[in-house]
Coordinates of C-alpha atoms and ligand atoms in Angstrom, one line a residue:
M1 CA 10.3 28.7 23.4
G2 CA 13.9 27.4 22.9
P3 CA 13.6 24.0 24.5
L4 CA 10.5 23.3 22.4
L5 CA 12.0 23.9 19.0
L6 CA 13.7 20.5 18.6
P7 CA 10.7 18.4 19.9
L8 CA 8.3 20.0 17.5
P9 CA 9.7 18.7 14.1
V10 CA 10.8 15.3 15.7
L11 CA 7.4 14.7 17.3
A12 CA 5.7 15.7 14.0
I13 CA 7.6 13.0 12.2
V14 CA 6.7 10.4 14.9
L15 CA 3.0 11.3 14.9
A16 CA 2.7 11.5 11.2
A17 CA 4.3 8.1 10.8
L18 CA 2.0 6.7 13.5
D19 CA -1.0 8.2 11.9
V20 CA -0.2 6.7 8.5
V21 CA 0.7 3.3 10.0
L22 CA -2.7 3.3 11.8
L23 CA -4.4 4.2 8.5
R24 CA -2.6 1.4 6.6
W25 CA -3.5 -1.0 9.4
A26 CA -7.2 0.0 9.4
E27 CA -7.5 0.1 5.6
P28 CA -5.0 -2.3 4.2
W29 CA -6.6 -2.3 0.7
R30 CA -5.5 1.2 0.0
V31 CA -2.8 1.8 -2.6
G32 CA -1.2 4.7 -0.8
G33 CA 1.9 6.6 -1.8
V34 CA 4.8 8.0 0.2
G35 CA 3.2 11.5 -0.4
T36 CA 0.6 10.7 2.3
F37 CA 3.4 10.7 4.9
F38 CA 4.6 14.1 3.9
H39 CA 1.1 15.5 3.8
A40 CA 0.4 14.1 7.3
Y41 CA 3.8 15.5 8.5
F42 CA 2.8 19.0 7.3
L43 CA -0.5 18.8 9.3
W44 CA 1.2 17.5 12.5
A45 CA 3.9 20.2 12.2
L46 CA 1.1 22.8 12.0
F47 CA -0.4 21.4 15.1
G48 CA 3.0 21.6 16.7
L49 CA 3.2 25.3 15.9
A50 CA -0.2 25.9 17.3
A51 CA 0.8 24.0 20.4
L52 CA 4.0 26.1 21.0
L53 CA 2.3 28.8 23.1
P54 CA 0.2 26.7 25.4
A55 CA 3.2 24.3 25.8
R56 CA 5.4 27.2 26.8
W57 CA 2.9 28.3 29.4
T58 CA 2.6 24.8 30.8
L59 CA 6.4 24.5 31.0
A60 CA 6.7 27.8 32.8
W61 CA 4.1 26.6 35.3
L62 CA 5.8 23.3 35.9
D63 CA 9.2 25.1 36.3
R64 CA 7.8 27.3 39.0
R65 CA 7.1 24.3 41.1
S66 CA 10.0 23.1 43.3
R67 CA 8.8 19.5 43.0
P68 CA 6.5 19.1 40.0
W69 CA 3.7 16.7 40.9
I70 CA 4.1 14.8 37.7
L71 CA 7.7 14.1 38.6
L72 CA 8.9 14.7 35.1
R73 CA 12.6 15.0 34.8
A74 CA 13.7 18.4 33.6
D75 CA 15.2 17.2 30.3
A76 CA 12.2 15.2 29.3
R77 CA 9.7 17.9 30.2
P78 CA 9.6 20.0 27.0
W79 CA 9.1 16.8 24.9
V80 CA 6.2 15.5 27.0
V81 CA 4.5 18.8 27.3
Q82 CA 4.7 19.6 23.6
L83 CA 3.6 16.0 22.7
G84 CA 0.6 16.4 25.0
W85 CA -0.5 19.6 23.4
M86 CA -0.2 18.1 19.9
V87 CA -1.8 14.7 20.5
L88 CA -4.5 15.3 23.1
P89 CA -6.7 17.6 21.0
V90 CA -6.6 15.1 18.1
A91 CA -7.4 12.2 20.5
G92 CA -10.2 14.2 22.1
H93 CA -11.7 15.1 18.7
A94 CA -11.6 11.4 17.6
T95 CA -13.5 10.5 20.7
L96 CA -16.3 13.0 20.3
E97 CA -16.5 12.5 16.5
G98 CA -18.1 9.1 16.8
H99 CA -20.9 10.6 18.9
A100 CA -21.6 13.5 16.6
A101 CA -21.5 11.4 13.4
L102 CA -24.7 11.7 11.4
V103 CA -26.8 13.5 14.0
G104 CA -24.4 16.5 14.4
F105 CA -24.2 18.4 17.6
Q106 CA -27.3 16.8 19.1
G107 CA -25.2 13.7 19.6
L108 CA -23.0 15.7 22.1
L109 CA -26.0 16.6 24.3
A110 CA -25.5 13.6 26.5
L111 CA -23.2 12.6 29.3
A112 CA -21.6 9.6 27.6
P113 CA -19.4 11.4 25.0
W114 CA -18.0 13.7 27.7
L115 CA -17.3 10.8 30.1
E116 CA -15.5 9.1 27.2
L117 CA -13.6 12.4 26.5
A118 CA -12.6 12.6 30.2
G119 CA -11.4 9.0 30.0
T120 CA -9.4 9.6 26.9
L121 CA -7.7 12.7 28.4
L122 CA -7.0 10.9 31.7
V123 CA -5.5 7.8 30.0
G124 CA -3.6 10.0 27.5
G125 CA -2.2 12.1 30.4
A126 CA -1.2 9.0 32.3
V127 CA 0.6 7.6 29.2
L128 CA 2.4 11.0 28.8
V129 CA 3.6 11.0 32.4
L130 CA 4.8 7.4 32.1
L131 CA 6.6 8.3 28.8
G132 CA 8.2 11.3 30.5
R133 CA 9.6 9.2 33.3
L134 CA 10.8 6.6 30.9
L135 CA 12.4 9.1 28.6
G136 CA 13.9 11.0 31.4
A137 CA 15.6 8.0 32.8
L138 CA 17.5 7.3 29.6
P139 CA 20.8 9.0 29.0
G140 CA 20.2 11.8 26.5
V141 CA 16.5 12.0 25.9
R142 CA 17.1 13.8 22.6
T143 CA 19.2 11.0 21.1
A144 CA 16.6 8.5 22.1
S145 CA 13.8 10.5 20.6
V146 CA 15.6 11.1 17.3
G147 CA 16.3 7.4 17.2
L148 CA 12.6 6.7 17.8
A149 CA 11.6 9.0 15.0
L150 CA 14.0 7.4 12.6
A151 CA 12.7 4.0 13.5
F152 CA 9.1 5.0 12.9
G153 CA 10.1 6.6 9.6
A154 CA 11.9 3.4 8.5
G155 CA 9.0 1.3 9.7
F156 CA 6.7 3.3 7.5
F157 CA 8.8 3.1 4.4
L158 CA 9.7 -0.6 4.8
Q159 CA 6.2 -1.8 5.5
P160 CA 5.5 -5.2 4.0
R161 CA 2.8 -5.1 1.4
T162 CA 0.3 -7.9 1.6
A163 CA 0.8 -10.4 -1.2
T164 CA -2.3 -11.3 -3.1
A165 CA -3.1 -15.0 -2.9
Q166 CA -3.5 -16.6 -6.3
P167 CA -6.9 -18.3 -6.4
P168 CA -7.3 -21.6 -8.3
R169 CA -7.3 -21.5 -12.1
A170 CA -10.8 -21.7 -13.5
P171 CA -12.2 -22.7 -16.9
A172 CA -12.6 -19.8 -19.4
R173 CA -15.6 -17.6 -18.5
P174 CA -16.5 -14.2 -19.9
N175 CA -15.2 -11.0 -18.4
L176 CA -17.9 -9.0 -16.6
L177 CA -18.1 -5.2 -16.4
L178 CA -20.7 -3.6 -14.1
L179 CA -20.7 0.1 -15.0
V180 CA -22.9 2.3 -12.7
L181 CA -23.5 5.8 -13.8
D182 CA -24.5 7.3 -10.5
T183 CA -27.6 9.6 -10.5
C184 CA -28.3 8.9 -14.2
R185 CA -32.0 9.3 -15.2
A186 CA -33.2 6.9 -17.8
D187 CA -35.0 9.6 -19.9
K188 CA -31.7 11.5 -20.4
L189 CA -30.4 8.7 -22.6
E190 CA -31.1 8.5 -26.3
P191 CA -32.1 4.8 -26.1
Y192 CA -34.8 6.0 -23.6
G193 CA -36.3 8.7 -25.8
Q194 CA -34.0 11.6 -25.2
A195 CA -34.1 14.0 -28.2
R196 CA -30.9 15.8 -27.5
P197 CA -27.9 13.7 -28.6
L198 CA -26.4 13.6 -25.1
T199 CA -25.1 10.1 -25.0
P200 CA -23.9 8.9 -28.5
G201 CA -21.5 6.4 -26.9
L202 CA -24.3 4.7 -24.9
A203 CA -26.6 4.9 -28.0
E204 CA -23.9 2.9 -29.9
L205 CA -23.6 0.4 -27.1
A206 CA -27.5 0.1 -27.0
E207 CA -27.5 -1.0 -30.7
E208 CA -25.9 -4.3 -29.7
A209 CA -27.4 -4.6 -26.3
L210 CA -30.7 -5.5 -24.6
V211 CA -32.3 -2.3 -23.6
F212 CA -34.6 -2.7 -20.6
E213 CA -37.2 0.0 -21.0
D214 CA -38.9 -0.4 -17.6
S215 CA -36.1 -0.5 -15.1
L216 CA -36.4 0.7 -11.5
S217 CA -33.6 1.2 -8.9
A218 CA -34.1 -0.7 -5.6
S219 CA -33.6 2.5 -3.6
V220 CA -32.7 6.2 -4.2
F221 CA -29.6 6.3 -2.0
T222 CA -26.2 5.4 -3.5
F223 CA -25.1 3.0 -0.7
T224 CA -28.4 1.1 -0.3
S225 CA -29.0 0.8 -4.0
H226 CA -25.4 -0.4 -5.0
L227 CA -25.6 -3.0 -2.2
S228 CA -28.9 -4.3 -3.7
M229 CA -27.2 -4.6 -7.1
L230 CA -24.2 -6.5 -5.8
T231 CA -26.2 -8.8 -3.6
G232 CA -29.4 -9.4 -5.6
V233 CA -31.7 -8.6 -2.7
A234 CA -33.9 -5.7 -1.6
P235 CA -32.8 -3.2 1.0
L236 CA -35.2 -4.8 3.5
T237 CA -33.1 -8.0 3.2
H238 CA -29.6 -6.6 3.2
G239 CA -30.6 -4.1 5.9
A240 CA -28.3 -1.2 5.1
H241 CA -29.5 2.4 4.8
L242 CA -28.3 5.9 5.5
S243 CA -28.2 5.5 9.3
D244 CA -26.5 2.1 9.1
M245 CA -24.1 2.1 6.2
R246 CA -22.5 -1.3 6.7
V247 CA -22.3 -4.4 4.6
D248 CA -23.2 -7.5 6.5
P249 CA -22.2 -10.6 4.6
A250 CA -24.3 -12.7 7.0
R251 CA -27.5 -11.0 5.7
A252 CA -26.6 -11.1 1.9
G253 CA -23.6 -12.3 0.1
S254 CA -21.9 -10.1 -2.6
I255 CA -21.4 -11.5 -6.1
A256 CA -17.8 -10.3 -5.8
S257 CA -17.1 -13.1 -3.3
M258 CA -18.9 -15.6 -5.4
L259 CA -17.1 -14.7 -8.6
Q260 CA -13.8 -14.6 -6.8
A261 CA -14.4 -18.1 -5.5
A262 CA -15.1 -19.2 -9.0
G263 CA -11.7 -18.1 -10.2
Y264 CA -12.4 -14.5 -11.2
R265 CA -10.1 -11.6 -10.4
T266 CA -12.2 -8.9 -8.9
G267 CA -11.7 -5.2 -8.9
A268 CA -13.8 -2.2 -7.9
F269 CA -13.2 1.5 -8.8
V270 CA -15.5 4.0 -7.3
G271 CA -15.9 7.7 -7.7
T272 CA -17.6 8.5 -4.3
D273 CA -16.7 8.2 -0.7
V274 CA -20.2 6.9 0.0
L275 CA -18.9 3.5 -1.3
A276 CA -15.7 3.6 0.7
G277 CA -14.2 0.2 1.4
H278 CA -14.3 0.5 5.2
T279 CA -18.1 0.2 5.0
G280 CA -17.6 -3.5 4.0
F281 CA -18.1 -2.9 0.3
R282 CA -14.7 -4.2 -0.5
T283 CA -15.8 -7.8 0.5
G284 CA -14.8 -10.1 -2.3
F285 CA -12.8 -7.6 -4.2
E286 CA -9.0 -8.2 -4.6
V287 CA -8.6 -4.6 -5.5
Y288 CA -10.8 -1.9 -4.0
D289 CA -9.9 1.5 -5.3
D290 CA -11.8 4.1 -3.3
A291 CA -9.0 6.7 -3.1
V292 CA -11.3 9.6 -4.1
D293 CA -9.3 12.2 -2.2
P294 CA -5.7 12.6 -1.2
E295 CA -5.0 9.8 1.2
V296 CA -4.0 12.2 4.0
C297 CA -7.7 13.0 4.3
E298 CA -8.1 9.6 6.1
T299 CA -5.6 10.4 8.9
F300 CA -6.6 11.5 12.4
A301 CA -4.8 14.8 11.9
W302 CA -6.9 15.7 8.9
R303 CA -10.1 14.7 10.6
L304 CA -9.5 17.4 13.2
V305 CA -8.6 19.9 10.5
H306 CA -11.9 19.0 8.7
A307 CA -14.0 19.5 11.9
L308 CA -12.3 22.8 12.7
Q309 CA -12.9 24.0 9.1
S310 CA -16.5 23.0 9.1
L311 CA -17.1 24.8 12.4
A312 CA -15.3 27.9 11.2
A313 CA -17.3 27.9 7.9
R314 CA -20.5 28.1 10.0
A315 CA -19.4 31.4 11.4
V316 CA -17.5 32.9 8.5
P317 CA -19.2 33.0 5.2
A318 CA -15.9 33.5 3.3
L319 CA -14.8 30.0 4.4
R320 CA -17.8 28.3 2.9
F321 CA -17.5 26.7 -0.5
N322 CA -21.0 26.0 -1.9
G323 CA -22.2 23.8 0.9
R324 CA -18.9 22.0 1.2
P325 CA -16.5 22.6 4.0
H326 CA -13.4 23.2 1.8
W327 CA -12.0 22.4 -1.6
I328 CA -9.1 20.1 -0.8
Q329 CA -11.4 17.1 0.0
D330 CA -14.6 16.8 -2.0
F331 CA -15.4 13.1 -1.3
Q332 CA -15.6 12.3 -5.1
R333 CA -13.4 12.1 -8.1
P334 CA -14.0 12.5 -11.8
A335 CA -14.7 9.6 -14.3
G336 CA -11.4 10.1 -16.1
E337 CA -9.5 9.2 -13.0
V338 CA -11.6 6.3 -12.1
L339 CA -11.6 4.8 -15.6
T340 CA -7.8 5.2 -15.9
R341 CA -7.3 3.1 -12.8
A342 CA -9.9 0.5 -14.0
R343 CA -8.3 0.3 -17.4
A344 CA -4.8 -0.3 -15.9
W345 CA -6.2 -3.0 -13.7
I346 CA -8.0 -4.7 -16.6
A347 CA -4.8 -4.6 -18.7
R348 CA -2.8 -6.5 -16.1
D349 CA -1.2 -9.7 -17.2
D350 CA -3.4 -12.2 -15.5
P351 CA -4.9 -15.2 -17.2
R352 CA -8.1 -15.2 -15.1
P353 CA -11.3 -13.7 -16.3
W354 CA -12.1 -10.4 -14.5
F355 CA -15.1 -8.9 -12.8
C356 CA -14.8 -5.1 -12.8
F357 CA -17.3 -2.9 -10.9
V358 CA -17.1 0.8 -11.7
N359 CA -19.0 3.7 -10.2
L360 CA -18.9 7.0 -11.9
Y361 CA -20.2 9.9 -9.8
D362 CA -19.9 12.8 -12.3
V363 CA -23.6 13.6 -12.9
H364 CA -24.3 13.6 -9.2
W365 CA -24.8 17.1 -7.6
P366 CA -23.2 19.6 -8.1
Y367 CA -23.8 20.0 -11.8
L368 CA -20.6 21.5 -13.2
P369 CA -20.1 20.6 -16.8
E370 CA -16.7 21.1 -18.4
G371 CA -15.3 20.9 -21.9
E372 CA -17.8 20.1 -24.6
G373 CA -20.6 19.8 -22.0
R374 CA -20.2 23.4 -21.1
A375 CA -21.0 24.4 -24.7
L376 CA -24.4 22.7 -24.4
V377 CA -25.5 25.2 -21.7
R378 CA -27.8 27.9 -23.3
P379 CA -27.5 31.6 -22.2
Y380 CA -29.1 32.2 -18.8
A381 CA -29.3 35.3 -16.7
G382 CA -30.9 34.0 -13.5
P383 CA -29.4 33.4 -10.1
V384 CA -29.3 29.6 -10.1
D385 CA -26.0 27.6 -10.6
G386 CA -24.9 24.0 -10.5
F387 CA -24.7 24.0 -6.7
L388 CA -28.4 24.6 -6.6
F389 CA -29.8 25.3 -3.1
R390 CA -26.4 25.0 -1.4
S391 CA -24.8 27.5 -3.7
D392 CA -23.0 30.5 -2.1
H393 CA -25.1 32.6 -4.5
W394 CA -28.5 30.9 -3.7
Q395 CA -31.1 33.5 -2.9
P396 CA -33.4 32.2 -0.2
G397 CA -37.0 32.4 -1.2
H398 CA -36.2 32.4 -4.9
A399 CA -39.1 30.6 -6.7
M400 CA -37.7 28.3 -9.4
G401 CA -39.2 29.3 -12.8
S402 CA -39.1 27.6 -16.1
D403 CA -35.8 29.4 -17.1
D404 CA -34.1 28.1 -13.9
V405 CA -35.4 24.6 -14.5
R406 CA -34.1 24.7 -18.1
H407 CA -30.7 25.9 -17.0
V408 CA -30.3 23.2 -14.3
N409 CA -31.2 20.6 -17.0
D410 CA -28.7 22.1 -19.3
L411 CA -26.0 21.8 -16.6
Y412 CA -26.9 18.2 -15.9
D413 CA -27.1 17.4 -19.6
G414 CA -23.6 18.9 -20.2
E415 CA -22.1 16.7 -17.5
L416 CA -23.8 13.7 -19.0
L417 CA -22.4 14.5 -22.4
E418 CA -18.9 14.7 -21.0
L419 CA -19.4 11.5 -19.0
D420 CA -20.6 9.7 -22.1
R421 CA -17.4 10.7 -24.0
Q422 CA -15.3 9.2 -21.2
V423 CA -17.3 6.0 -21.1
R424 CA -17.1 5.6 -24.8
G425 CA -13.3 5.8 -24.8
F426 CA -13.2 3.2 -22.0
L427 CA -15.6 0.8 -23.8
D428 CA -13.7 1.2 -27.1
A429 CA -10.5 0.0 -25.4
L430 CA -12.3 -3.2 -24.3
A431 CA -12.8 -4.2 -27.9
L432 CA -16.2 -5.8 -27.2
E433 CA -16.6 -6.9 -30.8
Q434 CA -14.0 -9.5 -30.2
G435 CA -16.3 -11.2 -27.7
G436 CA -15.6 -12.5 -24.3
T437 CA -16.7 -9.5 -22.3
A438 CA -20.2 -8.8 -21.0
V439 CA -21.2 -5.2 -20.1
L440 CA -24.1 -4.1 -17.8
V441 CA -24.6 -0.4 -17.7
T442 CA -27.2 1.0 -15.2
S443 CA -27.6 3.6 -12.4
D444 CA -28.3 3.5 -8.7
H445 CA -31.1 6.1 -8.9
G446 CA -32.3 9.0 -11.0
E447 CA -32.6 12.6 -10.2
G448 CA -35.4 15.2 -9.8
L449 CA -34.7 18.1 -12.2
G450 CA -37.6 20.4 -11.4
E451 CA -40.6 18.2 -12.2
H452 CA -43.4 19.4 -10.0
G453 CA -40.7 21.1 -7.8
T454 CA -38.9 17.8 -7.3
W455 CA -35.1 18.1 -7.0
N456 CA -32.3 15.7 -6.0
H457 CA -33.0 12.1 -5.2
D458 CA -34.5 12.0 -1.7
D459 CA -38.0 10.8 -2.8
V460 CA -39.4 7.9 -4.9
R461 CA -40.8 10.1 -7.8
E462 CA -40.5 8.6 -11.3
P463 CA -37.6 10.8 -12.4
Q464 CA -35.8 9.6 -9.3
V465 CA -36.3 5.8 -9.6
R466 CA -36.3 5.3 -13.4
V467 CA -32.8 4.2 -14.4
P468 CA -31.3 2.9 -17.6
L469 CA -30.3 -0.7 -17.9
L470 CA -28.3 -1.9 -20.9
L471 CA -26.9 -5.4 -21.2
R472 CA -24.4 -6.2 -23.8
M473 CA -23.9 -10.0 -23.9
P474 CA -20.4 -11.4 -24.2
E475 CA -20.8 -12.9 -27.7
R476 CA -19.2 -11.3 -30.8
A477 CA -22.6 -10.8 -32.3
P478 CA -24.8 -10.4 -29.3
R479 CA -28.5 -10.6 -28.9
A480 CA -29.9 -7.1 -29.0
G481 CA -33.4 -5.5 -28.8
R482 CA -35.8 -3.7 -26.5
V483 CA -37.3 -5.5 -23.5
T484 CA -40.5 -4.1 -22.0
R485 CA -40.8 -6.5 -19.1
P486 CA -40.4 -4.9 -15.6
V487 CA -36.9 -5.2 -14.1
S488 CA -35.2 -3.9 -11.0
G489 CA -31.7 -3.2 -9.6
I490 CA -31.9 -6.4 -7.6
D491 CA -31.7 -8.3 -11.0
V492 CA -28.1 -7.1 -11.6
A493 CA -26.4 -9.8 -9.4
P494 CA -28.3 -12.9 -10.6
T495 CA -27.7 -11.7 -14.2
L496 CA -24.0 -11.4 -13.9
L497 CA -23.7 -14.7 -12.1
A498 CA -25.7 -16.4 -14.9
L499 CA -23.4 -14.8 -17.5
A500 CA -20.5 -16.3 -15.6
G501 CA -22.2 -19.7 -15.8
L502 CA -22.8 -19.8 -12.1
E503 CA -26.0 -20.6 -10.2
A504 CA -27.6 -17.7 -8.4
S505 CA -27.8 -18.1 -4.6
P506 CA -31.3 -19.2 -3.6
A507 CA -31.4 -16.3 -1.2
M508 CA -31.3 -13.8 -4.2
E509 CA -34.6 -12.1 -4.9
G510 CA -33.8 -10.7 -8.4
L511 CA -34.1 -12.4 -11.8
D512 CA -31.6 -13.3 -14.5
L513 CA -32.1 -10.7 -17.2
S514 CA -30.5 -12.9 -19.9
G515 CA -33.3 -15.4 -19.4
E516 CA -37.1 -15.5 -19.7
L517 CA -38.8 -12.7 -17.7
P518 CA -42.3 -12.6 -16.4
A519 CA -44.8 -10.1 -17.9
E520 CA -45.9 -9.0 -14.4
R521 CA -44.1 -8.8 -11.1
A522 CA -44.3 -6.8 -8.0
R523 CA -41.4 -4.4 -7.6
W524 CA -40.4 -2.4 -4.5
V525 CA -38.4 0.8 -4.0
D526 CA -37.2 1.3 -0.5
D527 CA -36.3 4.8 0.8
R528 CA -35.6 4.7 4.5
D529 CA -32.5 6.7 3.8
H530 CA -33.5 9.7 5.9
L531 CA -32.6 10.6 9.4
D532 CA -36.3 11.5 10.3
P533 CA -38.6 8.4 10.0
D534 CA -41.4 10.8 8.9
D535 CA -39.5 11.2 5.6
H536 CA -39.3 7.5 4.9
R537 CA -41.0 6.0 1.8
F538 CA -41.9 2.6 0.4
A539 CA -43.2 2.2 -3.1
L540 CA -44.9 -0.9 -4.5
Y541 CA -45.2 -1.2 -8.3
E542 CA -47.6 -3.5 -10.0
G543 CA -49.0 -3.3 -13.5
C544 CA -50.0 0.3 -14.2
F545 CA -50.1 1.2 -10.5
K546 CA -47.7 2.5 -8.0
L547 CA -48.6 2.8 -4.3
V548 CA -46.3 4.9 -2.0
R549 CA -46.3 4.9 1.7
F550 CA -45.0 8.2 3.1
G551 CA -43.7 8.4 6.7
S552 CA -44.1 5.8 9.4
G553 CA -45.9 5.0 12.6
A554 CA -49.0 7.1 13.3
R555 CA -48.3 9.7 10.7
V556 CA -48.2 7.3 7.8
R557 CA -50.2 8.2 4.6
H558 CA -50.5 6.6 1.2
E559 CA -50.8 7.8 -2.4
L560 CA -51.7 5.8 -5.5
Y561 CA -50.7 6.7 -9.0
D562 CA -51.8 5.3 -12.3
L563 CA -48.6 5.4 -14.4
C564 CA -50.4 4.3 -17.6
S565 CA -52.3 7.6 -17.7
D566 CA -49.9 9.7 -15.5
P567 CA -46.4 8.5 -16.4
Q568 CA -44.7 10.9 -14.0
G569 CA -46.9 9.8 -11.1
F570 CA -47.9 13.0 -9.4
T571 CA -51.7 12.7 -9.3
D572 CA -53.1 10.7 -6.4
V573 CA -56.0 8.5 -7.6
Q574 CA -56.7 6.4 -4.5
A575 CA -60.2 8.0 -4.3
Q576 CA -61.1 6.4 -7.7
H577 CA -59.6 3.0 -6.6
P578 CA -60.4 2.4 -3.0
E579 CA -60.4 -1.4 -3.2
L580 CA -57.1 -1.6 -5.1
T581 CA -55.6 0.8 -2.7
A582 CA -56.6 -1.2 0.3
A583 CA -55.3 -4.4 -1.3
L584 CA -51.9 -2.8 -2.2
V585 CA -51.6 -1.2 1.3
A586 CA -52.2 -4.6 2.8
R587 CA -49.5 -6.2 0.7
L588 CA -47.1 -3.4 1.4
E589 CA -47.7 -3.7 5.1
A590 CA -47.4 -7.5 5.0
R591 CA -44.0 -7.2 3.2
T592 CA -42.5 -4.4 5.3
G593 CA -44.1 -5.2 8.6
G594 CA -44.0 -1.4 9.2
A595 CA -40.3 -1.7 8.8
Q596 CA -38.4 1.2 10.4
A597 CA -34.8 2.0 9.7
V598 CA -32.9 2.0 13.0
A599 CA -29.6 3.8 13.4
G600 CA -26.9 1.1 13.7
D601 CA -23.2 1.0 14.2
S602 CA -22.6 2.7 10.8
E603 CA -19.3 2.6 9.0
G604 CA -20.3 5.5 6.8
S605 CA -18.5 8.8 6.9
A606 CA -20.8 11.5 8.3
A607 CA -18.4 14.2 6.8
A608 CA -18.8 12.7 3.3
L609 CA -22.6 12.5 3.6
Q610 CA -22.9 16.1 4.7
A611 CA -20.5 17.3 1.9
L612 CA -22.4 15.4 -0.8
G613 CA -25.8 16.8 0.3
Y614 CA -27.3 13.8 2.1
T615 CA -27.6 15.3 5.6
G616 CA -27.5 18.7 7.1
E617 CA -28.3 21.9 5.4
Ligands
ZN1 ZN1 -26.0 7.6 -6.2

C-alpha cells in the first residue's frame, strides 16, 4: 500500500481541478465558488481510497513480471496504476451515461454503448501508458507530479473571468419582470375565485393589474411551456419537448436576445434544473443563474456517485428518499434563494433598463409546506403525504378518498401561501408605484389535485392547463381590470416586447395582451412530453369546446368537452356533436400533421427529470 499513499492525495487534487476546469469551460455562465473545488476534491479522494485495493493488486501483478509488457518504469508505476483505477471508472460511466439518459437501462441493450466503452477504456489505457513512460523518464517523478498538481490548482484559482461586454446605451424603456410560479393553478388564486385567502400578495397586485380570466398554458411540461413563453410560438414551432430538451434559436428566437439587442440588461433566475442553462435557455441572458444545487453536482465525479447511489437505492429501501436518489442534490431550490439572487442583480448599479425572468418552483411536487403554510394543513390521519405516490410511506393499492384529496390540497395550499409571502416581499422592494417597471405573473402549467383521479401535470385536463396571468403595466397608475378574452402562454413574449416599445417578430404566433384582443381565437395545448407516443395529447380550444386527441398513430382517439356546461371537461360529448367533432378533428390534424415527438440530441438532464417525477417510477 505504501507506494500508493502519496499518489492518492496528489492525483485527487489534479483530477478535482481538471473536473472543475472542464465544468467551467462547458458552463461558463456559472457563478461558481472555490468551494466546488474542495467538494470535488473530497469525491476524488474517496475514489482514490476505493481504488487503493485494486491498484495494489495490479501493482503486485506487474511487479511479478520480469519485463512488464506496458514497460512502465518502476518509480512511475504506482502513480499510473492508481490514476487508472481512479479515472477509468468515471470515464466509463460518462460514456455509458449518454446512452442510458432518458430511456434508462434499455439504452444499454445495444452494441454501440459497449463498443464506445471499449474505445474509451482502450484510449484511456493507452494515454496512461504514455503518461507512465513520460513521467518515468523525468528525474524524480514525485517532484514532477507535485509540480503538476500545484500548477493545476493555480490554474483553477487564477482562471480569468469573462468580462461582460457593455451593449450600446438605449433610450429609457420600462423594466420588465416575468415571474413564473411553476405548477400554479389559476383557481388557487384569490383573483380567480379562490375562497381561502392563500395569495394576499397576488390579490394586491391584481388590484392594479389586468387579470386574464381565461388563460391557458401552451403545454403542461416546464421546459416546453417556458420556451413557448420566451419565444412567443407554440411547441410545434419551437420543436422542444421532453425527449428533445434543447433550445434551437434557428427555429424560434427568445425575447431575451431581442431585448438585449435593444439595450436591456437581461438576467434569469430559475428554481429548477429542468431549465438549466446548458439546454440553451441561457441564450440572450447576460446572467443565467441556474445554480439550484451545490456546483459539485455538475462534475464528472459526482455524476458517477449519483449513478451508484441511484442503483443502490433500487436494491436497498433504506437508501431511498421518497422517489429521489438522495438528499444532497434535489434539482430545485426554494423561492427565497432565487429571489435573493434576482433582487441583488436588479439592484446592481447599471443605467440600462432590465429584463428579469424568474422561475419559482416551490409549489411543484413534492408538496412540503413550511412556516405559516404548515399551519394551514388541517388534521389528517390517513397514509398520504406530500410526496404522494413516490412517498416511502405510500401504500400500493390505496384508493384516494375525499380525506386524502383534501389533505393533498391543504399541503399544496400551504406551499402557495408561503410562496405568496416571498413574492410579496420581492414585489414590495421593486416599488412598482413609482412607475417604470412592468410585471407579468403567470405559470407554465397547472396541477391535478384529485379531480376525477387526476394528479400531477401529465395530461391536458382543465386543472392542469388553466393558469393565472396578471399584467401590471409600467405606469404609476396602471390600467386595471378583468379581461375575459381567451389568452395563451404564447402571448407572453409579444406582450413584453410591446411594453418595451419593440416590434414583435413576424414569426411570433402570440398576441400583445396590452392591446386589443379578439373575442374568439383557436388555442392549442401541446403535450408530447411523454416517452411513450401513446401518451401524447393535443388539445384544440375554440369557443365553448375543447377537442383532445389522445395517443398517436393507429391507436389515436378523440374526446370533445363542452366547457360552458362542464367547466372541468371530463364528460365526452362527441356523440351529441358529430359534425363539430369531425370539423375540429380535421383542423387539429391539418395543424399537427399527425406530429410525433421524436427523441433528439437532448441537452436535458435525465437524472433531474427522474428525480422531479417526469420519467421512471
Ligand atoms: Zn413546470
